[in-house]
XYZ file of C-alpha atoms in Angstrom:
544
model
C -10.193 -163.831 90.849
C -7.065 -161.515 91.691
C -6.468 -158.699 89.474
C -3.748 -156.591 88.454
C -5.194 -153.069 89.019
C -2.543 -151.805 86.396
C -3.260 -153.987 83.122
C -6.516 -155.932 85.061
C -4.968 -159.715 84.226
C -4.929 -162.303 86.543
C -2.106 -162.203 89.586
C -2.978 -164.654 92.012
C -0.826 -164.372 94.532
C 1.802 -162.121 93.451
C 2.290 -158.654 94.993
C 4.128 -157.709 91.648
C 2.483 -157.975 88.164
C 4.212 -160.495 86.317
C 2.806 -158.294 83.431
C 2.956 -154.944 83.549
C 5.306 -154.624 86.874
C 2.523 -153.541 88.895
C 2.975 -153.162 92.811
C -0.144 -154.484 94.285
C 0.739 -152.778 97.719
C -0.234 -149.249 96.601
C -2.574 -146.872 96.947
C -4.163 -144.359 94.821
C -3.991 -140.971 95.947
C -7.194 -138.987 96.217
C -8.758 -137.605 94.569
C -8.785 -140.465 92.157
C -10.759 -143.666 93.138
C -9.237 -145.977 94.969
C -7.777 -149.217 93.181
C -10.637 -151.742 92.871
C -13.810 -149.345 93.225
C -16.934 -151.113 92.094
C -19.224 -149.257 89.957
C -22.470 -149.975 89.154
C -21.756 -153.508 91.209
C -20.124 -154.527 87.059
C -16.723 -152.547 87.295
C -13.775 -152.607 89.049
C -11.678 -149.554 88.495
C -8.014 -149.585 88.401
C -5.302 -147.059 87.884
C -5.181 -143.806 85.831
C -4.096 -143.416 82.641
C -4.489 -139.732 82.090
C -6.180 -137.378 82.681
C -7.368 -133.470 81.983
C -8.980 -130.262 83.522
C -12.192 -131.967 82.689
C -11.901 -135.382 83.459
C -9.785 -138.948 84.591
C -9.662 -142.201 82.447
C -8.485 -145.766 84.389
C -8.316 -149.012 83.643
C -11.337 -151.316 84.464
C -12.329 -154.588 84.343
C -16.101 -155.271 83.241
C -17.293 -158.205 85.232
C -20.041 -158.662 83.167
C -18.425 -159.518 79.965
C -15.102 -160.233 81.243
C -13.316 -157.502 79.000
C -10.713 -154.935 80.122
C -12.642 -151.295 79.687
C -11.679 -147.824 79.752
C -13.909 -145.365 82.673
C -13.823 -142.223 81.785
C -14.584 -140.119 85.165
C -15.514 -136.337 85.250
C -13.623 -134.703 87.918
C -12.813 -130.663 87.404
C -10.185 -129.778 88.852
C -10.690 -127.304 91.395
C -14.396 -127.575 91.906
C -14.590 -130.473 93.755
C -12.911 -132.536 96.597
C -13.011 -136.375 97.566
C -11.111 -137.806 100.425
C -8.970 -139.938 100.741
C -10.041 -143.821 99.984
C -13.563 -142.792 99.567
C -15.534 -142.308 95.902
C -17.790 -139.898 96.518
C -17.184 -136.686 94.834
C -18.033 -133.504 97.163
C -18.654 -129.932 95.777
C -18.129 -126.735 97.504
C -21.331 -124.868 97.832
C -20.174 -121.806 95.853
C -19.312 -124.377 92.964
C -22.290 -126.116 92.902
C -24.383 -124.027 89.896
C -21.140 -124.383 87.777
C -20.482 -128.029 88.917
C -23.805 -129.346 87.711
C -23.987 -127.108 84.646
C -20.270 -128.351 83.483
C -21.432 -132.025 84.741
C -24.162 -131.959 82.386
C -22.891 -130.596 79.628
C -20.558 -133.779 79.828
C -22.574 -136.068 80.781
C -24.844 -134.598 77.433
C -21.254 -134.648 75.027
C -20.588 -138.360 75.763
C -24.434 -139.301 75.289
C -24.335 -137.674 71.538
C -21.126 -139.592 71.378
C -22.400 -143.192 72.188
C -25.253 -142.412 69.204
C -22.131 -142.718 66.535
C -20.852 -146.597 66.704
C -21.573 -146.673 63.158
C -18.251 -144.464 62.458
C -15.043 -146.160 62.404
C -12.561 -143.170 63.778
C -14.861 -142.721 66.646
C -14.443 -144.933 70.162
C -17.262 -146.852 71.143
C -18.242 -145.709 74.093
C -20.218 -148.762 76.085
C -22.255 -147.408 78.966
C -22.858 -143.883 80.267
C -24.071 -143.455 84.370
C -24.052 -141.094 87.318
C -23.076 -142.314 90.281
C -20.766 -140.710 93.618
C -22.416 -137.291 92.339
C -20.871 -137.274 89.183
C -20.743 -139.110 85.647
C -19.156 -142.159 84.349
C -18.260 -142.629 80.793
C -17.594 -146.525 79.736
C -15.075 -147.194 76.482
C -13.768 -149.763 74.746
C -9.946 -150.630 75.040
C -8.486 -151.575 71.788
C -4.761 -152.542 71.033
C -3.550 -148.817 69.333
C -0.636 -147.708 67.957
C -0.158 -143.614 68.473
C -0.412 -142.042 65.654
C 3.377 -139.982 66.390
C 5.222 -143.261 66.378
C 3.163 -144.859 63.315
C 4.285 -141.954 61.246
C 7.716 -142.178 62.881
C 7.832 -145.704 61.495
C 7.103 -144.270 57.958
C 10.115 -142.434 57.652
C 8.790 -139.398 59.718
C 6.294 -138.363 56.952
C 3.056 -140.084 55.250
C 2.412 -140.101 51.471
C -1.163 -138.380 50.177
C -1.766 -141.978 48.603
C -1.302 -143.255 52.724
C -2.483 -140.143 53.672
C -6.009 -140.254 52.270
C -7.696 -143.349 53.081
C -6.900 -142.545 56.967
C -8.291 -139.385 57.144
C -11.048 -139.384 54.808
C -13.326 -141.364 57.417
C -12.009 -138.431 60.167
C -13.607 -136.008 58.190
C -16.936 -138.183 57.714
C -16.693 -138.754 61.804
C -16.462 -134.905 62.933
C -19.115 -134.490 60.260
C -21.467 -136.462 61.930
C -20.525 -134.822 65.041
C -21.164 -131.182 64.138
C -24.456 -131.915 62.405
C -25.333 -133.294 66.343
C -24.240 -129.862 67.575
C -21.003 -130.856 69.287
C -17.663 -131.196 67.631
C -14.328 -132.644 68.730
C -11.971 -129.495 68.728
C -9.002 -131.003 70.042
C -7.873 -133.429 66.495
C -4.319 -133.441 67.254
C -1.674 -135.910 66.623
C -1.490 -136.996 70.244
C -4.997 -137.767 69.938
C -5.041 -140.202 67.052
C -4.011 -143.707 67.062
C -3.965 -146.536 64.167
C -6.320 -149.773 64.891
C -4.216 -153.213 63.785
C -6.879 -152.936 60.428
C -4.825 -149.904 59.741
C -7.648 -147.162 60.551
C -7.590 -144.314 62.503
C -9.404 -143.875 65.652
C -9.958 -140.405 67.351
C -8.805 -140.088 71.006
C -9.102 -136.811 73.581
C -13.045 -136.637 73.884
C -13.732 -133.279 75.707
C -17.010 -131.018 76.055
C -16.023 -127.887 74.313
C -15.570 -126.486 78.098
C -12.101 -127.999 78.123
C -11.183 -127.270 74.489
C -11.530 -123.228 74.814
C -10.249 -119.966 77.291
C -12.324 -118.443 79.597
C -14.413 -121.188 81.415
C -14.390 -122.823 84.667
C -12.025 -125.569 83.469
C -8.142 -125.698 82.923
C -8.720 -125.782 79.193
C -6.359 -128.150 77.516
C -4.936 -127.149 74.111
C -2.770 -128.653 71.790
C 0.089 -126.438 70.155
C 0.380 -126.447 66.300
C -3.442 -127.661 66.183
C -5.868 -125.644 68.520
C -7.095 -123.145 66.052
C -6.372 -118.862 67.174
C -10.180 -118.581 68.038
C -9.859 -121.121 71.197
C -6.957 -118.972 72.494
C -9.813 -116.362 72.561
C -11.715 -116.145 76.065
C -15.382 -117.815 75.500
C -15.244 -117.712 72.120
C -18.088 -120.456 70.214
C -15.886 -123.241 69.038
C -17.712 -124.522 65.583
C -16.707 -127.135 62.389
C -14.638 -124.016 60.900
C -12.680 -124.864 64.346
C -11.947 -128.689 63.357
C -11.635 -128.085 59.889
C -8.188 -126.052 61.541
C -7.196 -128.991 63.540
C -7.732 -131.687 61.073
C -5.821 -129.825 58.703
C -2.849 -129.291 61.445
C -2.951 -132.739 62.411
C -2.989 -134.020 58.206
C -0.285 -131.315 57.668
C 1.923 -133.017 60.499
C 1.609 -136.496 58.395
C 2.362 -135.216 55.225
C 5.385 -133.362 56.801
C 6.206 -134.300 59.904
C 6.062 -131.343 62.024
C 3.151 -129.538 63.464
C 2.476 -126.013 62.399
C 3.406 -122.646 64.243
C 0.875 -122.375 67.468
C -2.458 -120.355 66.340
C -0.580 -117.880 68.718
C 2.603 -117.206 66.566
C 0.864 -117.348 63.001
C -1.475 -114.609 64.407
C 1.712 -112.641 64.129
C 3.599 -114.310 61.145
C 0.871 -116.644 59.256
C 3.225 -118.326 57.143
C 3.715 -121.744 57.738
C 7.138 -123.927 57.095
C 7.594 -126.628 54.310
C 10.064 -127.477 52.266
C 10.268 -126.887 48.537
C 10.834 -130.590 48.195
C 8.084 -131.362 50.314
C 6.021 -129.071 48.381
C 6.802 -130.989 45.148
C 6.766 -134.427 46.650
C 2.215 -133.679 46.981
C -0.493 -133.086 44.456
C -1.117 -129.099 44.367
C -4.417 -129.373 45.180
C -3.906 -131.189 48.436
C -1.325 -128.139 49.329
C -3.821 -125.470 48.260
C -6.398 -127.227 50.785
C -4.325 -127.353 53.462
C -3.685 -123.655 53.316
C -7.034 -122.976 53.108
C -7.930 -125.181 56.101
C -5.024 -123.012 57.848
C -6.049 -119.665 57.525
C -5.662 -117.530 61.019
C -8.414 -115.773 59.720
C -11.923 -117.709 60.007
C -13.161 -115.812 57.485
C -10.630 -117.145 54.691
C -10.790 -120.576 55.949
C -12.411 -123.417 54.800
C -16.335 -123.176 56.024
C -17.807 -126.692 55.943
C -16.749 -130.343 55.600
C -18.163 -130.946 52.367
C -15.612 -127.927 50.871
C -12.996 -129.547 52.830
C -13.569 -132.828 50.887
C -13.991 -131.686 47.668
C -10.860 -129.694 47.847
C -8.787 -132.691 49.101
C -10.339 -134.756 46.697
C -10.354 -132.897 43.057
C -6.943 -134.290 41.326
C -8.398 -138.462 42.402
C -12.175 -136.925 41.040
C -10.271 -136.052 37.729
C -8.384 -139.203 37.674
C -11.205 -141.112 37.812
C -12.999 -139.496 35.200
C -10.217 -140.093 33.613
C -10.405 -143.197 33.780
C -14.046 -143.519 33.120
C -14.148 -141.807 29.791
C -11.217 -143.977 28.668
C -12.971 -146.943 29.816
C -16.114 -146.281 28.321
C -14.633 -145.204 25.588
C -12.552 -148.659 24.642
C -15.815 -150.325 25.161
C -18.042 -148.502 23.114
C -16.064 -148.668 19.801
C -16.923 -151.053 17.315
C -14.709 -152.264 14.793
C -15.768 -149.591 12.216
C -15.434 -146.833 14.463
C -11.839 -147.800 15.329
C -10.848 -147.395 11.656
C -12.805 -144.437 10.567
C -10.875 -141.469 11.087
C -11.750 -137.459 11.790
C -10.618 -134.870 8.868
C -7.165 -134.569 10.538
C -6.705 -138.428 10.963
C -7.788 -139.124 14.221
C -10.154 -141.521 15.645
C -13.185 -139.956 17.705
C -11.495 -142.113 21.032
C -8.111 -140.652 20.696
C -9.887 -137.188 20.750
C -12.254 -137.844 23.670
C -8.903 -139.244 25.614
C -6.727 -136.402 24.286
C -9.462 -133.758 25.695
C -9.395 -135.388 29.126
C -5.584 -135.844 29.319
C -5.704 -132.087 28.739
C -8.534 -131.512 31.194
C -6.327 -132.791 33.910
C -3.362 -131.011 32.379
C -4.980 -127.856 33.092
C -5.802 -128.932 36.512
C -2.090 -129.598 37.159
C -1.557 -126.120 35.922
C -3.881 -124.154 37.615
C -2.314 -126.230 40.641
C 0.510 -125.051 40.254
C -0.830 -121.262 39.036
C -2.885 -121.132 42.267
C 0.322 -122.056 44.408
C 2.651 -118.958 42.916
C -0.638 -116.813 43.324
C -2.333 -118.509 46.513
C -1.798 -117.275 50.600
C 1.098 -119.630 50.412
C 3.349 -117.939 48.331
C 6.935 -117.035 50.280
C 5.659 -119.548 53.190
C 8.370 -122.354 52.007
C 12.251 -122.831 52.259
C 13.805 -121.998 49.077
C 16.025 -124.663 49.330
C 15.022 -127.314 47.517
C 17.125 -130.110 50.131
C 15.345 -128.306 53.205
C 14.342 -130.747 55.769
C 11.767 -130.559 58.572
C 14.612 -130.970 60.993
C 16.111 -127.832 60.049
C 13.279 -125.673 61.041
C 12.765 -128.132 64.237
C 16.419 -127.298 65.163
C 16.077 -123.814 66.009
C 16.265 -122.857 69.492
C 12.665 -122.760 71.533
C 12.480 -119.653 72.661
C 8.870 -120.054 74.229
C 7.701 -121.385 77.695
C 9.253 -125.215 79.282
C 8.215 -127.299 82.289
C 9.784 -126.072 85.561
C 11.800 -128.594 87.329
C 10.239 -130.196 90.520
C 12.174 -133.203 90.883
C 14.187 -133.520 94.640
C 10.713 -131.154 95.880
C 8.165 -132.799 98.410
C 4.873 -132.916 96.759
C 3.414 -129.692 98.922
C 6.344 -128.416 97.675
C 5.531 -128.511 94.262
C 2.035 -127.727 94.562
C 2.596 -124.522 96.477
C 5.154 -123.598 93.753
C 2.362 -122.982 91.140
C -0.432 -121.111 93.349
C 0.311 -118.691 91.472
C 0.946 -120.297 87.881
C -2.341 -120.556 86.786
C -1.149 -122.077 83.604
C 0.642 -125.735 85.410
C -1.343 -128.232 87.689
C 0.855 -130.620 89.266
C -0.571 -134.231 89.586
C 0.357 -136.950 91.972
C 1.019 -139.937 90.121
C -0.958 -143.071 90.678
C 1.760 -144.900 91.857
C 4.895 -144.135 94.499
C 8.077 -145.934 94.086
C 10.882 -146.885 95.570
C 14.202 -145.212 95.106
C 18.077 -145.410 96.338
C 18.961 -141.883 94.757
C 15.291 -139.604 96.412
C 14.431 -139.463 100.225
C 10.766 -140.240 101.301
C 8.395 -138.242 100.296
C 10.807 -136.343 97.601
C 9.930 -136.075 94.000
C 11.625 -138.654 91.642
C 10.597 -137.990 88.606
C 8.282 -135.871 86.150
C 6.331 -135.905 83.338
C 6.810 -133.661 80.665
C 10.331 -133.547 82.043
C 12.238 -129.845 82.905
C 12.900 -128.359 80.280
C 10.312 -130.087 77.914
C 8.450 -127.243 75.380
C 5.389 -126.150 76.757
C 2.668 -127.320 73.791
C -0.234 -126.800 75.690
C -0.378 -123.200 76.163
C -3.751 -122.616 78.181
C -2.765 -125.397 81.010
C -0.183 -128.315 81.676
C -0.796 -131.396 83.812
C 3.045 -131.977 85.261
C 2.728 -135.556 86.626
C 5.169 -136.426 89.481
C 6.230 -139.456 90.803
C 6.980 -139.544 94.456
C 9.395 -141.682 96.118
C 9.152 -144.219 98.893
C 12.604 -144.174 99.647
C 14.663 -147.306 99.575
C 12.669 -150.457 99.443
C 15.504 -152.327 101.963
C 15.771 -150.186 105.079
C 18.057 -150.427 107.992
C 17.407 -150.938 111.487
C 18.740 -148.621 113.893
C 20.056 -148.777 117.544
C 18.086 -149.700 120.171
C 19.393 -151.138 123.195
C 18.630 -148.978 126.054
C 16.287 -146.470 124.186
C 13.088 -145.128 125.050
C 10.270 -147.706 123.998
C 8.447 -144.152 122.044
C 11.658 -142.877 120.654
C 12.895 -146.367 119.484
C 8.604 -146.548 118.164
C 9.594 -143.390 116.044
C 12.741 -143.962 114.498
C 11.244 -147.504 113.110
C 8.656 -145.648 111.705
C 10.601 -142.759 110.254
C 12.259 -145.751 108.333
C 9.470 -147.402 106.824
C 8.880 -150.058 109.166
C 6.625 -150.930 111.880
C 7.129 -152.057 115.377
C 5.793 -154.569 117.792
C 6.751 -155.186 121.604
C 7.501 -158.133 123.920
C 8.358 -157.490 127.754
C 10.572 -159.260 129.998
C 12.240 -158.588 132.641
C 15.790 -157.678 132.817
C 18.393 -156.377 135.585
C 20.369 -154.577 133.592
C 17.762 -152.085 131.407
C 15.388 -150.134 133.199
C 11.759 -150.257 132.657
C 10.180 -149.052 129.544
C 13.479 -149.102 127.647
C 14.496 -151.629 124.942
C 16.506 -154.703 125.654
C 17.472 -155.532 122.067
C 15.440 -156.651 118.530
C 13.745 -160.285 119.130
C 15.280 -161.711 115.977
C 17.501 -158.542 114.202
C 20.260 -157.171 115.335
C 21.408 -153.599 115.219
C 22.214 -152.556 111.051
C 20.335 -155.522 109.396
C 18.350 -154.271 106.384
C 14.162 -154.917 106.223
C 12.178 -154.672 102.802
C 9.591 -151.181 103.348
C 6.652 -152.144 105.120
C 8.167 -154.906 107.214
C 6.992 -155.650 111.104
C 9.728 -155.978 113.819
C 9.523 -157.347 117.329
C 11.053 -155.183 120.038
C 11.886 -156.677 123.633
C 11.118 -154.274 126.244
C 12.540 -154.057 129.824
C 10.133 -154.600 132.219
C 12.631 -153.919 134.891
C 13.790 -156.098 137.709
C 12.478 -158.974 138.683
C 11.250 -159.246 142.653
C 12.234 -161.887 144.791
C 9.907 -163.575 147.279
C 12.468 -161.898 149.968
C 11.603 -158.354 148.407
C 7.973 -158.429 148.140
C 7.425 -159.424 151.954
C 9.612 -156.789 153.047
């Protein structure tokens, strides 16, 4: 069976995926594993998918089951090296006390994680192993729709009635987490994706290594929801630290936008919603999202069980609400419905006035604690104020350099010094019309893109093959070694015939066996060269 090392379905023959586009001719550049690595002799690895200052995900194909899988790799950058087309990872021997403690701390993360399949917002994670000197992490691949565009489809913002049936369960899965001694502390919207049941599952699994400043790794933070604390250099990352994510990452549904980066609010707290957004959710669910939010750890919400109750008290008074009305109705006999109180009321009417006014109160105290609360002044007074106005305003903070029309070297030497950008070969080179060999094509985040990762970016670059139809050049009474080089320089490769000729000296080419001179040869392509093997002797010449 021939697999597509890009979406792992059948090919055959094919050198491109009639799926996913897929050139079957390419490498993958170390120090990822080659295309179609077998691990643990059950699965075959394809290409990356992304990857962190922690670790590489690809595409695999397990051959026991026959399902496509994700392999989660651990590769730090910079403290390790593999070469090229081999798997085995090699570590310097001043890295090797922090390689192994960093390896198992990973390897230790993922086995806490595989102990969860009970919780719906948490991947399943299949298999755990070492192998090539380092650890291998085995998911499941589900059909996911990112979170961004699912609340793009909604009209750019989720209701609290949408709202609170997806995250509840998030809550209940970093929960579980913390109580194991680990927590998540990267719950971002990039990081969350909807299941076709609707449900949320929780992406970007990291050891807390990666999710904080000041260890060995390129720490990887998300703008708007990495809490101040993980800007801090070694500081312990703990639930008070999620609670500050999920709360970013629920304020972004309910609005829209992210919040200010923990670095900003450390200098203006307040955080930006409209007036009409304001009145458009339950006060309660507004008063818990500022207390999630707080720069301050001590003023923010301390455990999950507070950070339940408070997004839960208006549907808890509902219900009881409902209850005593319920109960109520039931309860009454026919003698009890016509007997009356001194003022002409029936004992029901009272019990349902006293709860209606119950959750009147509620409402007010809402709306007392929101004139009074750490939010006051934080929203636009105009009542029409959209998100869009306050994304609109000119970013002012860090963007992606440009590296496209650079060689690779290029690029990477440009950041030696940037301790903040990696640049990453993409899996894949392509061909291109508009970028010489060996230039860069393309980029991911493109120039110019915000910087919302402050502690490190991955830039991604795609590097280009040059034109996939290339063009022979002259050859007739060249150099057999200078004719070799300019084939090559062009993509193409070059075999020789000799015969002998009278009118081209030895060891210089005659002409192209079947080409001529400007014809045009896909990349890769082989060419037969006739060579000179100078003049042919005559019986007459070789006696004298």
């Amino acid at each position: 069976m021939s697999l597509c090392m890009g979406c792992m379905q059948e090919i055959g023959d094919n050198k491109i995926c009639p799926s996913c586009g897929f050139d079957t001719t390419e490498k993958q550049q170390a120090p990822f594993l080659p295309y179609g690595t077998i691990l643990q002799n059950r699965y075959i690895v394809g290409a990356g998918i992304d990857t962190n200052g922690e670790s590489t995900r690809y595409i695999s194909h397990d051959k026991q089951t026959g399902d496509i899988v994700i392999i989660c790799e651990f590769l730090p950058i910079g403290l390790f090296s593999r070469e090229e087309g081999t798997t085995e990872v090699r570590i310097n021997y001043e890295n090797r006390l922090v390689y192994n403690k960093l390896k198992d701390d990973f390897l230790n993360y993922y086995r806490i994680l595989s102990e969860l399949r009970e919780l719906s917002a948490l991947m399943n994670v299949h298999n755990i192993f070492e192998e090539n000197n380092t650890v291998y992490v085995v998911e499941e691949n589900e059909d996911l729709i990112p979170f961004e565009e699912y609340v793009e489809r909604s009209n750019g913002h989720l209701e609290w009635d949408i709202a609170r049936p997806l995250f509840m369960p998030v809550i209940s899965a970093l929960e579980a987490l913390h109580k194991r001694g680990v927590g998540h502390y990267a719950i971002a919207p990039k990081n969350m994706y909807i299941t076709a049941s609707g449900k949320i599952k929780i992406s970007g699994f990291a050891s807390e290594n990666e999710r904080k400043r000041g260890t060995p790794l390129k720490s990887q933070l998300f703008s708007g929801a990495a809490a101040p604390e993980q800007y801090d250099d070694n500081f312990p990352l703990d639930d008070i630290t999620d609670i500050y994510g999920f709360c970013a990452t629920l304020f972004y549904a309910l609005t829209g936008h992210m919040p200010k980066s923990a670095v900003e609010r450390r200098k203006d707290s307040r955080l930006l919603m409209s007036t009409t957004t304001v009145k458009r959710l339950p006060p309660h669910v507004v008063s818990a999202l500022a207390n999630g939010l707080q720069v301050e750890r001590e003023n923010r919400i301390t455990d999950f069980d507070e950070l339940r109750s408070q997004l839960s008290v208006a549907h808890t008074a509902k219900a009881i609400q409902d209850e005593i009305s319920r109960t109520a109705s039931m309860n009454l006999t026919k003698s009890e419905r016509t007997r009356k109180t001194s003022n002409g009321m029936s004992h029901a009417s009272i019990i349902i006035i006293a709860a209606a006014i119950t959750v009147l109160v509620l409402g007010i105290a809402g709306v007392f604690w929101l004139m009074q609360n750490p939010l006051a002044g934080m929203f636009s007074n105009n009542t029409d104020a959209s998100v869009s106005s306050t994304q609109s305003t000119e970013w002012t903070g860090a963007t992606v350099p440009n590296y496209v029309g650079m060689t690779y070297e290029e690029a990477v030497k440009s950041v030696d010094s940037n301790s903040s950008i990696t640049i990453y070969r993409t899996f894949n080179d392509e061909y291109s019309d508009d970028y010489a060999e060996g230039k860069i094509m393309s980029q991911t985040p493109a120039a110019g893109s915000k910087i919302t990762q402050e502690d490190s970016v991955v830039v991604s670059v795609c590097v280009s093959k040059g034109s996939q139809m290339r063009t022979l050049p002259k050859v007739e009474g060249e150099k057999l070694d200078t004719v070799a080089s300019d084939i090559a320089a062009q993509g193409l490769l070059a075999t020789a015939e000799y015969e002998y000729s009278d009118k081209v000296a030895e060891g210089r080419v005659i002409r192209y066996k079947e080409h001529v001179e400007g014809d045009t040869l896909e990349y890769g392509s082989t060419v037969v060269l006739i060579v000179s093997k100078g003049k042919k002797q005559t019986s007459s010449q070789s006696s004298n």
